[in-house]
Amino acid sequence: MAEKTMIVIGGGLAGLATGCYARMNGWRVRIFERHSTPGGVCTAWKRGPYTVDGCIHWLMGVKPEGSMFRIYRELGLAEEDRFAILTRYVHMLDEPSGATVDFTWDLERLAEDLHRVSPGDRRPIGEFLEAVRVARGFPLEMLKPRDLLGPLESAATLWRMRNALQRMLRFRMPVAEYVLRFRSPVLRRMFEALFLPEMPASFLFLALGQLADGQLGLFRGGSQRFSELVAARFRSLGGELRLRAPVRTILVERDRAVGVRLEDDSEHRADEVVSAADGRSTLFDMLGGRYVPGALRERYERWPIFRPIVMASFGVADAFDGMPHARHLRLARPIPHAGSRTDSLHVRVVNYDPALAPAGHSVVQVLLESDWDWWEKLRGQGAAYEEEKRRLAEELLDRLAPHLPGLRDRLQMTDVATPYTFWRYTRNHRGAFEGWLPTPEAVRTGLPRRLPGLDGFRMVGQWVEPGGGIPPALAGGRHLVQRLCREEGRPFVATVP
Ligand SMILES: Cc1cc2nc3c(=O)[nH]c(=O)nc-3n(C[C@H](O)[C@H](O)[C@H](O)COP(=O)(O)OP(=O)(O)OC[C@H]3O[C@@H](n4cnc5c(N)ncnc54)[C@H](O)[C@@H]3O)c2cc1C
């Protein structure tokens, strides 16, 4: 039988993973990526001896016994001892009250911190910790999509998940609503700042349960290395990765996607076309909006996407030994920024990986939510854009100084990425770095991966997985090829390098 062919648009992690699994199952695959490096938003860039790591703060499913780990292994990510287990998710500090909470895997210590901040919240704190304990055993089933599970597999999975599932279903409400059961405004704000106020509260328990279970980790070598390894796996399987190859149009003949036209006007044909690129440009530009049903169009109009961020990174000749690797600061005095004010800074001290900062040095990185329109407008004003980046960096250094003594004196590098930078790098709509916000509605409803009336076309990646994240991007590629194999009546094969 002649080898079937596949074109994948976008060489981010979802596109690369799809390519790997399609190669394992005999498709001839070409990935067209518009950028000069693979990996999409999972990237990093060098600044002198420092690496500005643009992505991985924590990864789910890093325990070797888990189903996600098998996917890491299949994609060439686990050949060496690459995953470092996290014992703390974040250290929270509320400047106005001086309250601190260490969100650690030690639930006894976490309980002490929470009770110290709010002795009057004994009951909801107990309920919260109990939910985290139950979620600790929640098996993340990543290997197969739900629609491919047979009745027996479904029943077995539901049985394994039954305790955690019951509780998760009870806490489907957004975090912003869940936190109202705490009397302390400080605790309320801390829980909202842990992840996102819009996401289902059950996600809090799931993520902290994973932490307590030793399943959250970091990747030694950082985000760029992570992407390079998956790209290397794709190439070693015989896949073709074309960089600097932006796709302009998806070619359609008689309601079947038959290939792509690149910006350079070259045309390329394949049996299957998969888009792993920004959802909006796929549907409305590359396909001209022709196959978008009303319900999907409405989601694109109404559903919120991740608020864009500014990421400021400072290279410092100080390891800041003993400092938590991740902190959340609620500032006593908000920072004027992007036409508004923000009092919430997420701070990383990257001093744990020689690939990212040399020994005795660190990269201090600050993430803050921002505004797309404001930065895009400023971008058109030349020098004003650079001046604002400088001003913001100075302001952030001032605000961090009390928490990281010596920061300014030993500062060697400053790098500021704006929402515009994220857009320029990946073309993700309005600089949204992780796709759709995982609101309860988005998580419940999901997004179609195929379009009615259009054969030979599928979507994968963070624009069809509300909440985004690396595990869904990688597992989504596996699921796509599993579905294709099922439709073609052949067994799905996954190999380990
Ligand atoms: C700052 C930051 C922190 C994050 N932290 C974490 C974390 O700690 N843990 C975690 O699990 N996840 C994290 N994420 C999210 C995670 O990295 C993403 O959800 C995931 O990598 C998305 O992969 P993707 O392949 O779906 O999309 P993308 O990475 O956006 O890939 C899409 C690719 O398509 C390409 N493309 C677009 N248009 C075209 C075109 N016309 N032609 C050809 N190619 C095109 C783009 O250049 C890009 O390479 C973070 C993301 C960011 C930005």
XYZ file of C-alpha atoms and ligand atoms in Angstrom:
550
model
C 0.000 0.000 0.000
C 1.356 3.459 -0.903
C 2.324 5.554 2.101
C -0.383 8.031 3.027
C 0.694 11.638 3.353
C 0.023 14.313 5.956
C 0.751 18.023 6.129
C 0.859 19.654 9.550
C 0.605 23.440 9.793
C 2.639 24.686 12.749
C 5.668 23.133 14.403
C 4.716 23.920 18.006
C 4.525 21.000 20.423
C 1.103 19.845 19.193
C 2.237 19.850 15.561
C 5.492 18.072 16.387
C 3.740 15.429 18.511
C 1.156 14.823 15.772
C 3.995 14.419 13.304
C 5.801 11.922 15.554
C 2.754 9.698 16.054
C 1.768 9.924 12.387
C 5.273 8.799 11.410
C 5.094 5.904 13.899
C 1.933 4.834 12.097
C 3.254 5.069 8.580
C 2.176 8.490 7.319
C 4.686 10.499 5.318
C 4.638 13.801 7.197
C 5.715 17.338 6.391
C 5.405 20.053 9.024
C 5.372 23.656 7.820
C 6.416 26.093 10.541
C 6.525 29.822 9.923
C 9.264 30.534 12.453
C 12.969 29.733 12.213
C 12.842 27.366 15.205
C 10.355 24.663 16.182
C 8.409 24.640 19.462
C 5.978 27.562 19.156
C 5.418 29.184 22.546
C 7.534 26.515 24.244
C 10.760 28.352 23.649
C 13.667 30.263 25.145
C 16.232 32.763 23.959
C 19.855 33.487 24.841
C 20.985 36.767 26.346
C 24.740 36.532 26.956
C 25.390 33.770 29.490
C 21.691 33.735 30.465
C 18.781 31.928 28.886
C 15.403 33.606 29.041
C 13.115 30.618 29.403
C 9.792 31.583 27.885
C 7.557 28.751 28.943
C 7.738 25.776 31.328
C 6.946 26.732 34.919
C 5.642 23.307 35.792
C 4.697 20.146 33.980
C 2.032 17.663 34.925
C 2.473 13.911 34.878
C 6.210 13.631 35.426
C 6.026 10.495 37.605
C 7.392 7.532 35.606
C 4.434 5.274 36.488
C 1.847 7.681 35.061
C 0.234 7.632 31.606
C 1.581 11.082 30.695
C 5.113 9.909 31.334
C 4.690 7.238 28.711
C 3.909 10.000 26.202
C 7.011 11.951 27.293
C 8.968 8.752 26.760
C 7.496 8.068 23.318
C 8.365 11.607 22.248
C 12.004 11.295 23.238
C 11.769 13.459 26.352
C 12.689 10.898 28.969
C 15.853 9.280 27.674
C 17.925 11.015 30.322
C 16.961 12.010 33.823
C 15.324 15.219 32.631
C 12.414 15.785 35.007
C 12.985 17.446 38.369
C 10.144 16.932 40.841
C 8.699 20.114 42.341
C 8.164 20.162 46.076
C 6.629 23.629 46.073
C 4.246 25.154 43.562
C 4.534 28.749 44.736
C 5.259 30.850 47.792
C 2.606 33.537 48.196
C 3.219 36.858 49.869
C 0.539 39.435 50.509
C 2.478 42.669 51.012
C -0.348 44.700 52.590
C -0.908 42.189 55.421
C 2.511 40.492 55.427
C 0.744 37.102 55.218
C 2.569 34.240 53.520
C 1.487 30.774 52.410
C 3.777 28.136 51.010
C 1.859 25.982 48.554
C 4.037 22.935 49.086
C 3.550 19.219 48.586
C 3.627 18.827 52.361
C -0.077 19.184 53.125
C 0.512 19.411 56.900
C 2.685 22.460 56.392
C 0.231 23.925 53.935
C -2.526 23.459 56.513
C -0.466 25.293 59.156
C 0.151 28.238 56.820
C -3.506 28.506 55.826
C -4.699 28.335 59.448
C -2.155 30.927 60.496
C -3.403 33.360 57.843
C -7.045 32.771 58.671
C -7.887 30.908 61.898
C -11.556 31.684 61.294
C -11.620 29.623 58.090
C -11.010 26.234 59.701
C -13.962 24.573 57.976
C -13.367 25.646 54.340
C -9.629 25.073 54.795
C -10.352 21.519 55.954
C -12.661 20.978 52.992
C -10.019 22.364 50.616
C -7.257 20.119 51.958
C -9.492 17.079 51.868
C -10.259 17.738 48.197
C -6.521 18.031 47.448
C -5.894 14.747 49.284
C -8.554 12.980 47.237
C -7.233 14.496 44.005
C -3.771 13.182 44.896
C -4.785 9.784 43.645
C -6.550 11.060 40.535
C -5.216 9.071 37.590
C -4.579 11.378 34.645
C -5.712 9.233 31.732
C -3.823 10.717 28.814
C -3.123 7.747 26.564
C -6.460 7.526 24.791
C -9.213 10.054 24.091
C -12.499 9.324 25.815
C -14.335 8.692 22.543
C -12.018 5.766 21.732
C -12.462 3.963 25.039
C -14.506 0.801 24.759
C -17.370 0.212 27.251
C -15.184 -1.935 29.524
C -12.290 0.540 29.459
C -14.705 3.410 30.179
C -16.212 1.566 33.115
C -12.771 0.691 34.518
C -11.567 4.279 34.145
C -14.671 5.684 35.806
C -14.274 3.188 38.651
C -10.632 4.195 39.221
C -11.565 7.856 39.222
C -14.805 7.536 41.186
C -13.777 9.210 44.471
C -11.917 12.090 42.925
C -14.513 12.493 40.203
C -17.356 12.931 42.685
C -15.500 15.735 44.368
C -14.381 17.337 41.106
C -17.976 17.455 39.925
C -18.976 19.171 43.172
C -16.434 21.906 42.503
C -17.165 22.766 38.896
C -17.801 26.414 39.751
C -15.173 29.047 38.855
C -12.471 29.690 41.447
C -13.806 33.259 41.861
C -17.077 31.764 43.132
C -15.470 28.955 45.139
C -13.329 31.377 47.166
C -16.407 33.112 48.589
C -16.579 30.343 51.217
C -13.419 31.766 52.835
C -13.963 34.667 55.210
C -10.432 35.966 54.848
C -10.016 38.320 51.846
C -6.305 37.490 51.877
C -6.953 33.765 51.386
C -9.548 34.536 48.750
C -7.056 36.538 46.749
C -4.365 33.912 47.172
C -6.568 31.133 45.832
C -7.598 33.323 42.901
C -3.985 34.114 42.106
C -2.821 30.482 42.285
C -4.040 29.804 38.765
C -6.918 31.765 37.248
C -10.138 33.037 38.846
C -12.174 31.839 35.851
C -11.131 28.192 35.862
C -13.122 25.473 37.615
C -12.159 25.127 41.285
C -11.633 21.407 40.667
C -8.481 22.339 38.747
C -6.968 23.767 41.971
C -7.369 20.402 43.633
C -6.132 18.480 40.622
C -2.951 20.546 40.259
C -2.177 20.655 43.989
C -3.043 16.941 44.241
C -0.470 16.297 41.508
C 2.044 18.366 43.447
C 1.385 16.415 46.654
C 1.749 13.194 44.669
C 5.160 14.137 43.237
C 3.735 14.477 39.724
C 4.548 18.150 39.064
C 7.981 18.900 37.748
C 10.417 21.032 35.840
C 12.382 20.055 32.767
C 16.176 20.169 33.005
C 17.501 22.123 30.047
C 14.399 24.307 29.834
C 11.662 24.944 27.301
C 13.787 25.270 24.170
C 15.535 21.995 24.894
C 12.143 20.365 25.460
C 10.961 21.465 22.001
C 14.254 20.551 20.343
C 14.009 17.005 21.680
C 10.507 16.499 20.267
C 11.650 18.004 16.936
C 14.667 15.649 16.980
C 12.359 12.712 17.645
C 10.193 13.736 14.681
C 13.212 13.975 12.394
C 14.643 10.673 13.637
C 11.342 9.032 12.722
C 11.840 10.303 9.180
C 9.581 13.366 9.350
C 10.278 16.499 7.341
C 10.249 19.790 9.257
C 10.289 22.895 7.102
C 11.116 26.070 8.977
C 10.464 29.637 7.754
C 7.555 28.151 5.794
C 4.371 30.106 6.639
C 1.138 28.662 5.283
C -1.242 31.187 3.739
C -4.119 29.018 2.499
C -5.493 25.538 2.968
C -6.292 24.146 -0.465
C -9.793 22.701 -0.711
C -11.247 20.750 -3.626
C -14.797 19.403 -3.583
C -15.070 19.922 0.179
C -11.845 18.082 0.924
C -8.634 19.658 2.206
C -5.975 18.564 -0.261
C -2.940 20.614 0.727
C -1.586 24.055 1.510
C -0.291 27.127 -0.258
C 2.625 28.844 1.437
C 3.355 32.567 1.542
C 5.926 32.007 -1.220
C 3.053 30.713 -3.416
C 4.339 27.152 -3.538
C 1.657 24.467 -3.269
C 1.993 21.185 -1.397
C -0.484 18.324 -1.407
C -1.332 15.580 1.070
C -4.079 13.111 2.010
C -4.583 14.731 5.415
C -4.144 18.357 6.454
C -3.797 19.101 10.152
C -3.638 22.584 11.584
C -1.713 22.975 14.818
C -1.546 26.748 14.364
C -3.628 29.584 15.826
C -7.299 28.574 15.613
C -8.687 31.864 14.402
C -6.224 32.285 11.536
C -6.746 28.624 10.574
C -10.524 28.911 10.381
C -11.028 32.432 9.154
C -7.896 33.153 7.082
C -6.464 29.854 5.822
C -9.952 28.404 5.250
C -11.672 31.736 4.591
C -14.370 31.095 7.234
C -16.247 28.728 4.890
C -16.617 25.708 7.150
C -17.291 27.359 10.499
C -20.709 26.394 11.864
C -22.686 29.002 13.797
C -22.029 27.467 17.212
C -18.273 27.512 16.659
C -18.323 31.045 15.273
C -20.201 32.113 18.367
C -17.536 30.590 20.616
C -14.856 32.483 18.734
C -16.828 35.688 19.276
C -17.723 35.156 22.903
C -15.246 32.931 24.726
C -12.444 34.661 26.596
C -8.842 33.861 25.745
C -5.851 33.989 28.058
C -5.088 37.553 29.020
C -1.769 38.497 27.441
C 1.284 38.896 29.605
C 4.453 40.885 29.936
C 7.456 38.774 30.844
C 10.424 40.715 32.224
C 13.650 38.774 32.816
C 16.705 39.968 34.722
C 20.079 38.212 34.625
C 21.764 38.609 38.015
C 25.225 37.652 39.268
C 23.709 36.143 42.403
C 22.199 32.699 42.865
C 19.769 33.953 45.528
C 20.300 30.692 47.348
C 17.445 29.658 49.576
C 14.868 31.809 47.762
C 11.721 29.999 46.575
C 11.922 29.256 42.857
C 8.401 30.648 42.377
C 6.665 33.425 44.251
C 3.519 35.349 43.936
C 3.591 38.905 45.247
C 0.498 40.908 45.912
C 1.824 44.420 46.002
C 0.856 46.973 48.613
C 1.101 49.682 45.950
C -0.168 48.749 42.473
C 2.035 49.395 39.441
C 0.607 51.664 36.743
C 0.800 49.604 33.599
C -0.785 49.370 30.124
C -3.406 52.026 30.856
C -4.417 50.314 34.083
C -2.857 49.182 37.384
C -1.676 45.792 38.498
C -0.927 44.557 42.001
C -0.126 40.968 41.100
C 3.364 39.729 40.135
C 4.431 36.163 39.526
C 8.174 35.912 40.138
C 10.506 33.044 39.248
C 14.085 32.756 40.435
C 15.748 30.450 37.935
C 18.870 29.321 39.769
C 18.331 25.586 39.569
C 19.437 24.777 36.052
C 22.954 25.473 34.705
C 21.500 25.427 31.182
C 19.524 28.573 32.033
C 21.845 30.501 34.358
C 25.538 29.823 35.098
C 26.541 28.698 38.610
C 26.314 31.568 41.082
C 23.884 33.434 38.811
C 20.146 33.449 38.263
C 17.459 34.747 35.967
C 14.757 36.552 37.894
C 11.630 36.526 35.789
C 8.415 38.449 36.390
C 5.084 37.714 34.717
C 2.240 40.195 34.874
C -1.051 40.346 33.050
C -1.298 43.059 30.468
C -3.359 44.496 27.631
C -3.073 43.637 23.966
C -4.583 46.808 22.428
C -2.411 49.085 24.503
C 0.860 47.398 23.511
C -0.149 46.985 19.889
C -0.899 50.694 19.626
C 2.380 51.580 21.331
C 4.233 49.276 18.996
C 3.283 51.558 16.130
C 4.945 54.491 17.912
C 8.562 53.309 17.550
C 10.700 54.678 20.381
C 7.759 54.926 22.805
C 7.444 51.113 22.823
C 11.097 50.636 23.812
C 10.831 53.469 26.346
C 7.824 51.835 28.027
C 9.654 48.518 28.258
C 12.545 50.350 29.952
C 10.226 52.163 32.355
C 8.405 49.002 33.328
C 11.660 47.109 33.895
C 12.876 49.889 36.221
C 9.613 49.876 38.135
C 9.721 46.107 38.545
C 13.313 46.220 39.796
C 12.239 48.749 42.444
C 9.335 46.578 43.564
C 11.415 43.389 43.705
C 14.354 44.988 45.522
C 12.981 44.475 49.074
C 12.410 40.791 48.314
C 15.679 40.096 46.495
C 18.395 42.153 48.192
C 21.273 43.059 45.865
C 19.182 42.581 42.724
C 20.024 45.981 41.252
C 23.696 45.952 42.236
C 24.368 42.656 40.525
C 22.075 43.135 37.540
C 23.718 42.134 34.224
C 20.873 41.631 31.766
C 17.340 42.908 31.182
C 14.854 41.510 28.682
C 11.201 42.493 28.358
C 8.760 40.486 26.209
C 5.372 42.103 25.620
C 2.086 40.648 24.305
C 3.243 41.910 20.923
C 6.388 39.746 21.246
C 4.223 36.644 21.832
C 2.108 37.491 18.786
C 5.143 38.187 16.600
C 6.642 34.875 17.611
C 3.619 32.610 17.102
C 0.784 34.678 15.590
C -1.455 33.561 18.457
C -4.527 35.794 18.473
C -4.006 38.996 20.479
C -0.838 37.548 21.997
C -2.864 34.925 23.929
C -0.101 32.637 25.036
C -2.205 29.647 26.020
C -5.353 29.789 23.896
C -8.809 29.706 25.477
C -9.367 30.448 29.148
C -10.525 27.196 30.765
C -13.850 28.529 32.025
C -16.294 25.852 33.235
C -18.262 26.340 29.991
C -15.196 25.963 27.756
C -14.009 22.876 29.645
C -17.478 21.310 29.499
C -18.273 22.135 25.855
C -14.824 21.863 24.257
C -14.155 22.612 20.604
C -14.565 20.458 17.514
C -11.395 19.040 15.999
C -13.020 18.523 12.605
C -15.294 20.782 10.583
C -18.674 19.748 9.215
C -18.631 19.435 5.443
C -14.834 19.416 5.141
C -13.040 16.098 4.794
C -9.333 15.487 5.170
C -8.890 18.237 7.760
C -8.319 18.260 11.531
C -7.169 20.611 14.246
C -4.914 19.938 17.205
C -3.236 21.941 19.952
C -4.166 24.634 22.400
C -6.941 26.131 20.241
C -8.975 22.930 20.549
C -7.952 22.173 24.167
C -9.332 24.934 26.443
C -6.705 25.801 29.043
C -3.839 24.806 26.763
C -0.720 23.446 28.384
C 1.991 21.092 27.260
C 0.463 17.724 28.254
C -2.768 18.336 26.265
C -0.735 19.602 23.285
C 1.379 16.420 23.218
C -1.412 13.982 24.074
C -3.663 15.716 21.504
C -1.238 14.682 18.746
C -1.409 11.073 19.931
C -5.204 11.179 20.075
C -5.493 12.624 16.574
C -3.462 9.773 15.080
C -5.337 7.202 17.188
C -8.619 8.470 15.719
C -7.203 8.371 12.187
C -6.025 4.776 12.702
C -9.405 3.794 14.094
C -11.181 5.312 11.074
C -8.860 3.456 8.719
C -9.329 0.225 10.626
C -5.666 -0.262 11.463
C -4.022 -0.722 14.845
C -2.351 2.292 16.442
C 1.359 1.913 17.116
C 3.479 3.945 19.550
C 7.189 3.328 19.858
C 9.805 4.411 22.361
C 13.229 5.525 21.102
C 4.891 32.168 29.133
C 4.267 30.811 29.020
C 4.274 29.954 30.095
C 3.707 28.681 29.992
N 3.822 27.833 31.036
C 3.403 26.551 30.904
C 3.667 25.622 31.925
O 4.297 25.941 32.930
N 3.194 24.337 31.781
C 2.492 23.948 30.673
O 2.095 22.778 30.583
N 2.226 24.841 29.680
C 2.685 26.120 29.759
N 2.464 27.019 28.762
C 1.534 26.654 27.674
C 2.100 25.705 26.634
O 3.423 26.054 26.340
C 1.251 25.795 25.376
O -0.124 25.596 25.690
C 1.651 24.756 24.331
O 3.051 24.746 24.145
C 0.920 25.096 23.033
O 1.394 24.328 21.973
P 0.693 24.383 20.556
O 1.536 23.570 19.645
O -0.741 24.048 20.697
O 0.696 25.935 20.095
P 1.879 26.931 19.692
O 3.041 26.746 20.572
O 1.278 28.296 19.609
O 2.303 26.460 18.241
C 1.682 26.899 17.086
C 2.747 26.973 15.990
O 2.129 27.293 14.760
C 2.980 28.172 14.051
N 2.187 28.868 13.058
C 1.224 29.794 13.271
N 0.713 30.208 12.095
C 1.364 29.499 11.121
C 1.266 29.479 9.713
N 0.413 30.259 9.054
N 2.085 28.645 9.020
C 2.976 27.838 9.658
N 3.107 27.839 11.015
C 2.299 28.659 11.726
C 3.533 29.063 15.128
O 4.711 29.740 14.720
C 3.777 28.057 16.255
O 5.065 27.496 16.169
C 3.053 28.286 28.807
C 3.049 29.140 27.706
C 3.673 30.379 27.803
C 3.734 31.250 26.605
